[in-house]
Amino acid sequence: MGFQELNSGHQALVVAKHRKKRSRIVRSGNGKNESVLPTNDLFDAVKAAKCDMQDSGDYPLMAPGPSWKKFQGSFCEFVKTLVYQCQYSLLYDGFPMDDLISLLVGLSDSQVRAFRHTSTLAVALQLSLHKDNNQRQYEAERNKGPERRAPERLESLLEKLKEFQENQEEIEGMMNAIFRGVFVHRYRDILPEIRAICIEEIGCWMQSYSTSFLNDSYLKYIGWTLHDKHKDVRLKCVKALEGLYSNQELSTRMELFTNRFKDRMVSMVMDKECEVAVEAIKLLTLILKNMEGVLTSADCEKIYSIVYISNRAMASSAGEFVYWKIFYPECEAKSVGSSERRRSPQAQRTFICLLLSFFMESEHHNHAAYLVDSLWDCAASYLKDWESLISLLLQKDQNLGDMQERMLIEILVSSARQAAEGHPPVGRITGKKGLTAKERKLQAYDKVKLAEHLIPVLPQLLAKFSADAENVAPLLRLLSYFDLSIYCTQRLEKHLELLLQQLQEVVVKHIEPEVLEAAARGLYLLCKPEFTFFSRVDFARSQLVDLLTDRFQQELDDLMQSSFPDEDEVYSLTATLKRLSAFYNAHDLTRWEISEPCSRLIQKAVDTGEVPHQVILPALSLVYFSILWTVTHISESTSHRQLMSLKKRMVAFCELCQSCLSDVDPEIQEQAFVLLSDLLLIFSPQMIVGGRDFLRPLVFFPEATLQSELASFLMDHVFLQPGELGNGQSQEDHVQIELLHQRRRLLAGFCKLLLYGVLELDAASDVFKHYNKFYEDYGDIIKETLTRARQIDRCQCSRILLLSLKQLYTELMQEQGPQGLTELPAFIEMRDLARRFALSFGPQQLHNRDLVVMLHKEGIKFSLSELPPAGSSSEPPNLAFLELLSEFSPRLFHQDKKLLLSYLEKCLQRVSKAPSHPWRPVTTYYHSLNPVENTAEASPQGPPYSKKRRVEGPCRPQGKEPSSQEESLQLNSSPPTPTLTSTALKRRQSLRPVGQRQKGRPGPGPEMISSQQLSGTQRLKMSSAQSLQIHCDPSGSGLGKQLTRLSLMEEDGEEELGLLDESCEEWQGGDKLLHSPSSSSERGLDLLDTTELNMEDF
């Protein structure tokens, strides 16, 4: 529909209106002018224009394309120009503006959405222009002083002022009439765009003309619409209220509204739409600023916890709320100027104390980085006052407890990280691609300032808190955040010496992994060759490693010679190995040759079992790091002898790890599995990719025994039943989460071995068969593995899916026996798994056609692979597998279903004795494949559609039965009121039926729900309809054309089935499969033409 059609419709409305009695302005009882609008005269014209618009989904204000891109702005400009030209006289003579308002009010009551949208937008614009023009003139005239006016002009100005007053009353009457004629009906319109425009404009009216509209009679509409189900409408409501509450004078007149709808506004901070929640928090911040005492402590506590949420926009808004609620009254409100606030140590100290108090009460003591990031936008000047933070930590007479000191150190480290890195912590995304030039300049400046403050005092901090591992580790991480070149540029080498001494004492004193890793990382940052102090730091590192290696050699000799080492010897050796392992991870310690003694230690543990497991764990890591550092030194000039020596060491270590897989200690088993997975992946065929052929001698393929042991370990340590997880509910939540992360790490390592060709891809069946049962814990990992495996080899991946079902079925039959197998809960779970496997093929039926046919044929073979005894009428033991196979039937084409039915009948003929009644699995599978029977069952309410072709025109002639669309338009002159529902964020619930729901498992997706609610024949009908849509002509439109195409396709389907029946008599049975997607193309067959398929393929 173009502009001409809309314009002609508008002209028709205007002409029809002028023929009748036009609207008039009358005086109401309260003395105000009100417009009486004739609404009945407009419906005939609207009906005339409706016929041209109801068949089109687009209209100018919302139509796509470049030609309509600026139509909305042009339409608004037209109304603006019209009002501007009429502002002096015609606006108030009772004719043009009343006609325009009558037209737009009439359009707003139209059943055509285009008219409603057009009128709502126009009314909002013209009303704003009415008010702006006249109010500006009125204020200008009124503000002129009498001394500036001549006496002869005073009378004319008073008359003009009186005229303005009359015009103001007349405009107020127009506004009231428009409000009753448009807004009262359209704020509940079925279209969210219209509802949003109404709310947005009523908010503008309240801000600009508060004397008339800022009262409870109008505010209630915004309050009611806060419950709207559409996010855009709720967002407009909140933004409209923000404009009102930002003005302190206006907010004082909204007490009743605030008390009535405060609970709803507070609950919207947890809105399911983050954008709405952000604006709701900003709204409450304005209420907090301008309306004292309205928000209670309970209301504020609902916002406090949002500072730790992952969404940064919400967290930042909540941080601003916390700042104005807690910090501003104490830190800034009592100060005079901004410069004084920055220099005031008392204000900074007050801020730190309040921040510590808030942090302790929040009970999120491990998330200081998120709290700092939330407050960064509004309180960065306080958080970057590192001098005050450090002085408070080093103060001797400070009254901070151990917990407060720990939290203050976390805040110091988090603020330093935020300033140095310039991005939020892990889990929060800003959406910005990079830093601007100004931000990079500020970042460099902050790093220099941070270094100037920390370099002199960092050794003192380490010395004071060296005994506490939880305080030392974050302090050592500070080395990653400031500019280390300051040590040489500002001649601070003496502080570097003190730092190295404290670092060595920390390493000797602690064995906690966090502390050792932070110390090794800090020393690595200082050991860069470009620094002028590199030789000094390298010498300190060599001294430390010499000390540790000498101690290790002495303690190892004592352990190797002693058959029963005491606890002190074991603890001392374990501590030394942990320190060496942490440093070997970050530094190349190859020249100290500690790998060979560790290998001998592990070999003794495997042979005798006399070595404590605490010693074995770091020894395994040491040998592993030694191999990796040797790999980093290999180049094209490396000799073949050196390569084979490295491979020999690697194979020997893999054999030791393989032996550790059967150790009694689970920690050793898991450590050996992780190291094996990493090494096998590193030395896989991927090693030579990218022009590194000189590494080919290092490629290693594990033997079958090692592959089977890796798979067995996965079954025993990853896929655990609920009763095998240990203490269950008695364990703390964070312990269970850590254990789950460890199991996910093990599974991910095994899946990478599968995808990179280290293990046979068929071993993936051990993973895929647990897809449904452990979907909550490992669903994402297994799904990604399945997707990658299908990309590697589609045919083999389909065979692996079938193999997974075969393994589960065989295990269940061995446990329970073949009788009553289909009624067991485990079998129902297998059907769910088969349904999930079928959904993994996606909607591309033609692309996966040969794979699904192959899967069905192999499944039929397996179900009849074991026959009952001769002369027995009992069903084969594997026959119930056909019920699992029926879940893949919706992925078949009709032609393939017919051929599979013939293949099934031939296979069943081999059974010696036919049963007295059909076997249930065969019946179920037969119904899933029989397209004729499904067609009959699909229409139980009446006879099937006639095969006669039906041709219908696009429109029904005049006088015929009206269409359903016209009936619906005539029944309701106004759209129904949309349902208003709560939009607070709620916990997602499973949609699975109660009988199939399992505790702790998420519900199925929409596709699975739809397939569960349909019977087998109904699902087949749905899939049949999907397959028929492939032949549809997409250019057609209209219900009649669709029915015509459907009848034509049904006739074509009958002809194809007839050809199949004729050709089936000549086909001979066989066992050839569609081995791969290329098999059909090699034989020159077209899978869409079933008459070319030979029966040997089935």
Coordinates of N, CA and C in Angstrom, one line a residue, residues 120-288:
T120 N -2.7 7.7 16.3 CA -2.1 7.9 17.6 C -0.8 8.7 17.5
L121 N 0.0 8.4 16.5 CA 1.2 9.2 16.3 C 0.9 10.7 16.0
A122 N 0.0 10.9 15.1 CA -0.3 12.3 14.8 C -0.9 13.1 15.9
V123 N -1.8 12.5 16.7 CA -2.3 13.2 17.9 C -1.2 13.6 18.8
A124 N -0.3 12.7 19.1 CA 0.8 13.0 20.0 C 1.6 14.2 19.5
L125 N 1.8 14.3 18.2 CA 2.7 15.3 17.6 C 1.9 16.7 17.7
Q126 N 0.7 16.7 17.2 CA 0.0 18.0 17.1 C -0.3 18.5 18.4
L127 N -0.6 17.7 19.4 CA -0.9 18.2 20.7 C 0.4 18.8 21.3
S128 N 1.5 18.2 21.1 CA 2.8 18.8 21.6 C 3.0 20.1 21.0
L129 N 2.7 20.3 19.7 CA 2.9 21.5 19.0 C 1.9 22.6 19.5
H130 N 0.7 22.2 19.7 CA -0.3 23.1 20.3 C 0.3 23.8 21.6
K131 N 0.7 22.9 22.5 CA 1.1 23.4 23.8 C 2.4 24.3 23.7
D132 N 3.4 23.8 22.9 CA 4.7 24.5 22.8 C 4.5 25.9 22.3
N133 N 3.8 26.0 21.2 CA 3.7 27.3 20.5 C 2.9 28.3 21.4
N134 N 1.8 27.9 21.9 CA 1.0 28.9 22.7 C 1.6 29.2 24.1
Q135 N 2.2 28.1 24.7 CA 2.7 28.4 26.0 C 3.9 29.3 25.9
R136 N 4.7 29.2 24.8 CA 5.9 30.1 24.6 C 5.4 31.5 24.4
Q137 N 4.4 31.7 23.6 CA 3.9 33.1 23.4 C 3.3 33.7 24.7
Y138 N 2.6 32.9 25.4 CA 1.9 33.4 26.6 C 2.9 33.8 27.7
E139 N 3.9 32.9 27.9 CA 5.0 33.3 28.9 C 5.7 34.5 28.5
A140 N 6.0 34.7 27.2 CA 6.8 35.8 26.7 C 6.0 37.1 27.0
E141 N 4.7 37.1 26.7 CA 3.9 38.3 26.9 C 3.7 38.6 28.4
R142 N 3.6 37.6 29.2 CA 3.3 37.8 30.6 C 4.5 38.3 31.3
N143 N 5.7 37.9 30.9 CA 7.0 38.3 31.6 C 7.4 39.7 31.3
K144 N 6.8 40.4 30.4 CA 7.2 41.8 30.1 C 6.7 42.7 31.2
G145 N 7.6 43.6 31.7 CA 7.3 44.5 32.7 C 6.5 45.7 32.3
P146 N 5.7 46.2 33.1 CA 4.8 47.4 32.7 C 5.7 48.6 32.3
E147 N 6.9 48.8 32.9 CA 7.7 49.9 32.5 C 8.1 49.9 31.1
R148 N 8.1 48.7 30.5 CA 8.6 48.6 29.1 C 7.5 48.7 28.1
R149 N 6.3 48.9 28.6 CA 5.1 48.9 27.7 C 4.6 50.4 27.7
A150 N 4.2 50.8 26.5 CA 3.6 52.1 26.4 C 2.1 52.0 26.8
P151 N 1.6 53.1 27.3 CA 0.2 53.0 27.8 C -0.8 52.6 26.8
E152 N -0.5 53.1 25.5 CA -1.5 52.7 24.5 C -1.4 51.3 24.1
R153 N -0.3 50.6 24.4 CA -0.2 49.1 24.1 C -0.7 48.2 25.2
L154 N -0.9 48.8 26.4 CA -1.2 48.0 27.5 C -2.6 47.3 27.3
E155 N -3.5 48.1 26.8 CA -4.9 47.5 26.6 C -4.8 46.4 25.6
S156 N -4.1 46.6 24.5 CA -4.0 45.5 23.5 C -3.3 44.3 24.0
L157 N -2.3 44.5 24.8 CA -1.6 43.4 25.4 C -2.4 42.6 26.4
L158 N -3.3 43.3 27.2 CA -4.2 42.7 28.1 C -5.2 41.9 27.3
E159 N -5.7 42.4 26.2 CA -6.6 41.7 25.4 C -5.9 40.5 24.8
K160 N -4.7 40.7 24.4 CA -4.0 39.5 23.8 C -3.7 38.5 24.9
L161 N -3.4 38.9 26.1 CA -3.3 38.0 27.2 C -4.5 37.2 27.5
K162 N -5.7 37.9 27.5 CA -6.9 37.3 27.7 C -7.2 36.3 26.6
E163 N -6.8 36.7 25.3 CA -7.0 35.8 24.2 C -6.2 34.5 24.4
F164 N -5.0 34.7 24.9 CA -4.2 33.5 25.1 C -4.8 32.6 26.2
Q165 N -5.4 33.2 27.2 CA -6.0 32.4 28.2 C -7.2 31.7 27.7
E166 N -8.0 32.3 26.8 CA -9.1 31.6 26.2 C -8.6 30.5 25.3
N167 N -7.6 30.8 24.5 CA -7.0 29.8 23.7 C -6.4 28.6 24.5
Q168 N -5.9 28.9 25.7 CA -5.3 27.9 26.5 C -6.5 27.0 27.0
E169 N -7.6 27.6 27.4 CA -8.7 26.8 27.8 C -9.3 25.9 26.6
E170 N -9.2 26.5 25.4 CA -9.7 25.8 24.2 C -8.8 24.6 23.9
I171 N -7.5 24.9 24.0 CA -6.5 23.8 23.8 C -6.7 22.7 24.9
E172 N -6.9 23.1 26.1 CA -7.2 22.1 27.2 C -8.4 21.3 26.9
G173 N -9.4 21.9 26.3 CA -10.6 21.1 25.9 C -10.2 20.2 24.8
M174 N -9.5 20.6 23.8 CA -9.0 19.7 22.8 C -8.2 18.5 23.3
M175 N -7.4 18.8 24.3 CA -6.5 17.8 24.9 C -7.4 16.8 25.6
N176 N -8.3 17.3 26.4 CA -9.2 16.4 27.1 C -10.0 15.5 26.1
A177 N -10.5 16.1 25.1 CA -11.3 15.3 24.1 C -10.4 14.3 23.4
I178 N -9.2 14.7 23.1 CA -8.3 13.7 22.5 C -8.0 12.6 23.4
F179 N -7.8 12.9 24.7 CA -7.4 11.9 25.7 C -8.6 10.9 25.8
R180 N -9.8 11.4 25.9 CA -11.0 10.5 26.0 C -11.2 9.7 24.7
G181 N -10.9 10.4 23.6 CA -11.2 9.7 22.3 C -10.1 8.8 21.8
V182 N -8.9 9.0 22.2 CA -7.8 8.2 21.7 C -7.1 7.4 22.8
F183 N -6.6 8.1 23.8 CA -5.8 7.4 24.8 C -6.5 6.4 25.6
V184 N -7.7 6.7 26.0 CA -8.4 5.8 26.9 C -8.6 4.5 26.2
H185 N -8.8 4.5 24.9 CA -9.0 3.3 24.2 C -7.7 2.6 23.7
R186 N -6.8 3.5 23.2 CA -5.6 2.9 22.6 C -4.5 2.5 23.5
Y187 N -4.6 2.9 24.8 CA -3.5 2.4 25.7 C -3.6 1.0 26.0
R188 N -4.8 0.4 25.6 CA -5.0 -1.1 25.7 C -5.1 -1.7 24.4
D189 N -4.5 -1.1 23.3 CA -4.6 -1.6 22.0 C -3.9 -3.0 21.9
I190 N -4.3 -3.8 21.0 CA -3.7 -5.1 20.9 C -2.2 -5.0 20.3
L191 N -1.9 -3.9 19.7 CA -0.6 -3.7 19.1 C 0.3 -3.1 20.2
P192 N 1.4 -3.7 20.5 CA 2.3 -3.1 21.5 C 2.9 -1.7 21.1
E193 N 3.1 -1.6 19.7 CA 3.6 -0.3 19.2 C 2.7 0.9 19.6
I194 N 1.4 0.6 19.4 CA 0.4 1.7 19.7 C 0.3 2.0 21.2
R195 N 0.4 0.9 22.0 CA 0.4 1.1 23.5 C 1.6 1.9 23.9
A196 N 2.7 1.6 23.3 CA 4.0 2.2 23.7 C 3.9 3.7 23.3
I197 N 3.4 4.1 22.2 CA 3.3 5.5 21.8 C 2.4 6.2 22.7
C198 N 1.3 5.6 23.1 CA 0.3 6.3 24.1 C 1.0 6.6 25.4
I199 N 1.7 5.6 25.9 CA 2.4 5.8 27.2 C 3.5 6.8 27.1
E200 N 4.2 6.8 26.0 CA 5.3 7.7 25.9 C 4.8 9.2 25.8
E201 N 3.7 9.4 25.1 CA 3.2 10.7 24.9 C 2.5 11.2 26.2
I202 N 1.8 10.4 26.9 CA 1.1 10.8 28.1 C 2.2 11.2 29.1
G203 N 3.4 10.6 29.1 CA 4.5 11.0 29.9 C 5.0 12.4 29.5
C204 N 5.0 12.7 28.2 CA 5.5 14.0 27.8 C 4.4 15.0 28.2
W205 N 3.1 14.7 28.1 CA 2.1 15.7 28.5 C 2.3 16.0 30.0
M206 N 2.5 15.0 30.8 CA 2.7 15.2 32.2 C 3.9 16.1 32.6
Q207 N 5.0 15.9 31.8 CA 6.1 16.7 32.1 C 5.9 18.2 31.6
S208 N 5.4 18.3 30.4 CA 5.3 19.6 29.8 C 4.1 20.4 30.3
Y209 N 3.0 19.8 30.7 CA 1.8 20.5 31.1 C 1.3 19.8 32.3
S210 N 2.1 19.9 33.4 CA 1.8 19.2 34.6 C 0.6 19.7 35.3
T211 N 0.2 21.0 35.1 CA -1.0 21.5 35.8 C -2.2 20.8 35.5
S212 N -2.3 20.3 34.2 CA -3.6 19.6 33.8 C -3.5 18.1 33.9
F213 N -2.3 17.6 33.6 CA -2.2 16.1 33.5 C -1.5 15.4 34.6
L214 N -0.7 16.1 35.4 CA 0.0 15.4 36.5 C -0.9 15.3 37.7
N215 N -1.8 14.3 37.6 CA -2.7 14.0 38.7 C -3.0 12.5 38.6
D216 N -3.6 12.0 39.7 CA -3.8 10.6 39.8 C -4.8 10.0 38.7
S217 N -5.6 10.9 38.2 CA -6.6 10.4 37.1 C -5.8 10.0 35.9
Y218 N -4.7 10.6 35.6 CA -3.9 10.2 34.4 C -2.7 9.3 34.8
L219 N -2.2 9.5 36.0 CA -1.0 8.6 36.4 C -1.4 7.2 36.5
K220 N -2.7 6.9 36.8 CA -3.1 5.5 37.1 C -2.9 4.7 35.8
Y221 N -3.0 5.3 34.6 CA -2.9 4.6 33.4 C -1.4 4.1 33.2
I222 N -0.5 4.9 33.6 CA 0.9 4.4 33.6 C 1.2 3.4 34.6
G223 N 0.6 3.5 35.8 CA 0.7 2.5 36.8 C 0.2 1.1 36.4
W224 N -1.0 1.2 35.7 CA -1.6 -0.1 35.3 C -0.8 -0.7 34.2
T225 N -0.2 0.1 33.3 CA 0.5 -0.5 32.2 C 1.9 -0.9 32.6
L226 N 2.3 -0.7 33.8 CA 3.6 -1.3 34.3 C 3.5 -2.8 34.3
H227 N 2.3 -3.4 34.2 CA 2.2 -4.9 34.2 C 2.0 -5.4 32.8
D228 N 2.2 -4.5 31.8 CA 2.1 -5.0 30.4 C 3.0 -6.2 30.1
K229 N 2.5 -7.1 29.2 CA 3.3 -8.3 28.9 C 4.4 -8.0 27.9
H230 N 4.4 -6.9 27.2 CA 5.4 -6.6 26.2 C 6.5 -5.7 26.8
K231 N 7.7 -6.0 26.5 CA 8.8 -5.3 27.2 C 8.9 -3.8 26.7
D232 N 8.6 -3.5 25.4 CA 8.7 -2.1 25.0 C 7.7 -1.2 25.7
V233 N 6.5 -1.7 26.0 CA 5.5 -0.9 26.7 C 6.0 -0.7 28.1
R234 N 6.5 -1.7 28.8 CA 6.9 -1.5 30.1 C 8.1 -0.6 30.2
L235 N 9.0 -0.6 29.2 CA 10.1 0.2 29.1 C 9.7 1.7 28.9
K236 N 8.7 1.9 28.1 CA 8.2 3.3 27.9 C 7.5 3.8 29.2
C237 N 6.9 2.9 30.0 CA 6.3 3.3 31.2 C 7.4 3.8 32.2
V238 N 8.4 3.0 32.3 CA 9.5 3.3 33.3 C 10.2 4.6 32.9
K239 N 10.4 4.8 31.6 CA 11.1 6.0 31.1 C 10.2 7.2 31.3
A240 N 8.9 7.1 31.2 CA 8.0 8.2 31.4 C 8.1 8.6 32.9
L241 N 8.1 7.6 33.8 CA 8.2 7.9 35.2 C 9.5 8.5 35.6
E242 N 10.6 8.1 34.9 CA 11.9 8.7 35.1 C 11.9 10.2 34.9
G243 N 11.2 10.6 33.8 CA 11.1 12.0 33.5 C 10.4 12.8 34.5
L244 N 9.4 12.1 35.2 CA 8.6 12.8 36.2 C 9.4 12.9 37.5
Y245 N 10.0 11.7 37.9 CA 10.7 11.7 39.2 C 12.0 12.4 39.2
S246 N 12.6 12.7 38.0 CA 13.8 13.5 37.9 C 13.6 14.9 38.3
N247 N 12.4 15.4 38.3 CA 12.0 16.8 38.7 C 11.5 16.7 40.1
Q248 N 12.3 17.3 41.0 CA 11.9 17.2 42.4 C 10.6 17.9 42.7
E249 N 10.3 19.0 42.0 CA 9.0 19.7 42.2 C 7.8 18.8 41.7
L250 N 8.0 18.0 40.6 CA 6.9 17.2 40.2 C 6.8 15.9 41.0
S251 N 7.9 15.4 41.5 CA 7.9 14.2 42.3 C 7.1 14.4 43.6
T252 N 7.1 15.6 44.2 CA 6.4 15.9 45.4 C 4.9 15.8 45.2
R253 N 4.4 15.9 44.0 CA 3.0 15.7 43.7 C 2.5 14.3 43.4
M254 N 3.4 13.4 43.5 CA 3.2 12.0 43.1 C 3.2 11.0 44.3
E255 N 2.9 11.5 45.5 CA 3.0 10.7 46.7 C 2.0 9.5 46.6
L256 N 0.8 9.8 46.3 CA -0.3 8.8 46.2 C 0.1 7.7 45.2
F257 N 0.5 8.2 44.0 CA 0.9 7.2 43.0 C 2.1 6.4 43.5
T258 N 3.1 7.0 44.1 CA 4.2 6.2 44.6 C 3.9 5.2 45.6
N259 N 3.0 5.5 46.5 CA 2.6 4.6 47.5 C 1.8 3.4 46.9
R260 N 1.0 3.7 45.9 CA 0.2 2.7 45.3 C 1.0 1.7 44.4
F261 N 2.0 2.2 43.7 CA 2.7 1.4 42.7 C 4.1 1.2 43.0
K262 N 4.5 1.5 44.3 CA 5.9 1.3 44.6 C 6.3 -0.1 44.6
D263 N 5.5 -1.0 45.1 CA 5.9 -2.5 45.1 C 6.1 -3.0 43.7
R264 N 5.3 -2.5 42.8 CA 5.5 -3.0 41.4 C 6.8 -2.5 40.8
M265 N 7.1 -1.2 41.1 CA 8.3 -0.6 40.6 C 9.6 -1.3 41.2
V266 N 9.5 -1.7 42.5 CA 10.6 -2.4 43.1 C 10.8 -3.8 42.5
S267 N 9.6 -4.4 42.3 CA 9.7 -5.8 41.7 C 10.3 -5.8 40.3
M268 N 10.2 -4.7 39.6 CA 10.7 -4.7 38.2 C 12.2 -4.7 38.1
V269 N 12.9 -4.5 39.2 CA 14.4 -4.6 39.2 C 14.8 -6.1 38.8
M270 N 13.9 -7.0 39.0 CA 14.2 -8.4 38.6 C 13.3 -8.8 37.3
D271 N 13.0 -7.8 36.5 CA 12.3 -8.1 35.3 C 13.1 -9.0 34.4
K272 N 12.4 -9.9 33.6 CA 13.0 -10.8 32.8 C 13.8 -10.2 31.6
E273 N 13.4 -9.0 31.3 CA 14.2 -8.2 30.3 C 15.2 -7.3 30.9
C274 N 16.4 -7.5 30.7 CA 17.5 -6.7 31.3 C 17.4 -5.2 31.1
E275 N 16.9 -4.8 29.9 CA 16.8 -3.4 29.6 C 15.8 -2.7 30.5
V276 N 14.7 -3.4 30.7 CA 13.6 -2.9 31.6 C 14.1 -2.9 33.0
A277 N 14.8 -3.9 33.5 CA 15.3 -3.9 34.8 C 16.3 -2.8 35.1
V278 N 17.2 -2.5 34.1 CA 18.1 -1.4 34.3 C 17.4 -0.1 34.5
E279 N 16.4 0.2 33.6 CA 15.6 1.4 33.8 C 14.9 1.5 35.1
A280 N 14.4 0.3 35.5 CA 13.7 0.3 36.8 C 14.6 0.7 38.0
I281 N 15.8 0.2 37.9 CA 16.8 0.6 39.0 C 17.1 2.1 38.9
K282 N 17.2 2.6 37.7 CA 17.5 4.0 37.6 C 16.3 4.8 38.1
L283 N 15.1 4.3 37.9 CA 13.9 5.0 38.4 C 13.9 5.0 39.9
L284 N 14.2 3.9 40.5 CA 14.3 3.9 42.0 C 15.4 4.8 42.5
T285 N 16.5 4.9 41.8 CA 17.5 5.8 42.2 C 17.0 7.3 42.2
L286 N 16.2 7.7 41.2 CA 15.6 9.0 41.2 C 14.7 9.2 42.4
I287 N 13.9 8.2 42.6 CA 13.0 8.2 43.8 C 13.8 8.4 45.1
L288 N 14.9 7.7 45.2 CA 15.7 7.8 46.4 C 16.3 9.2 46.5

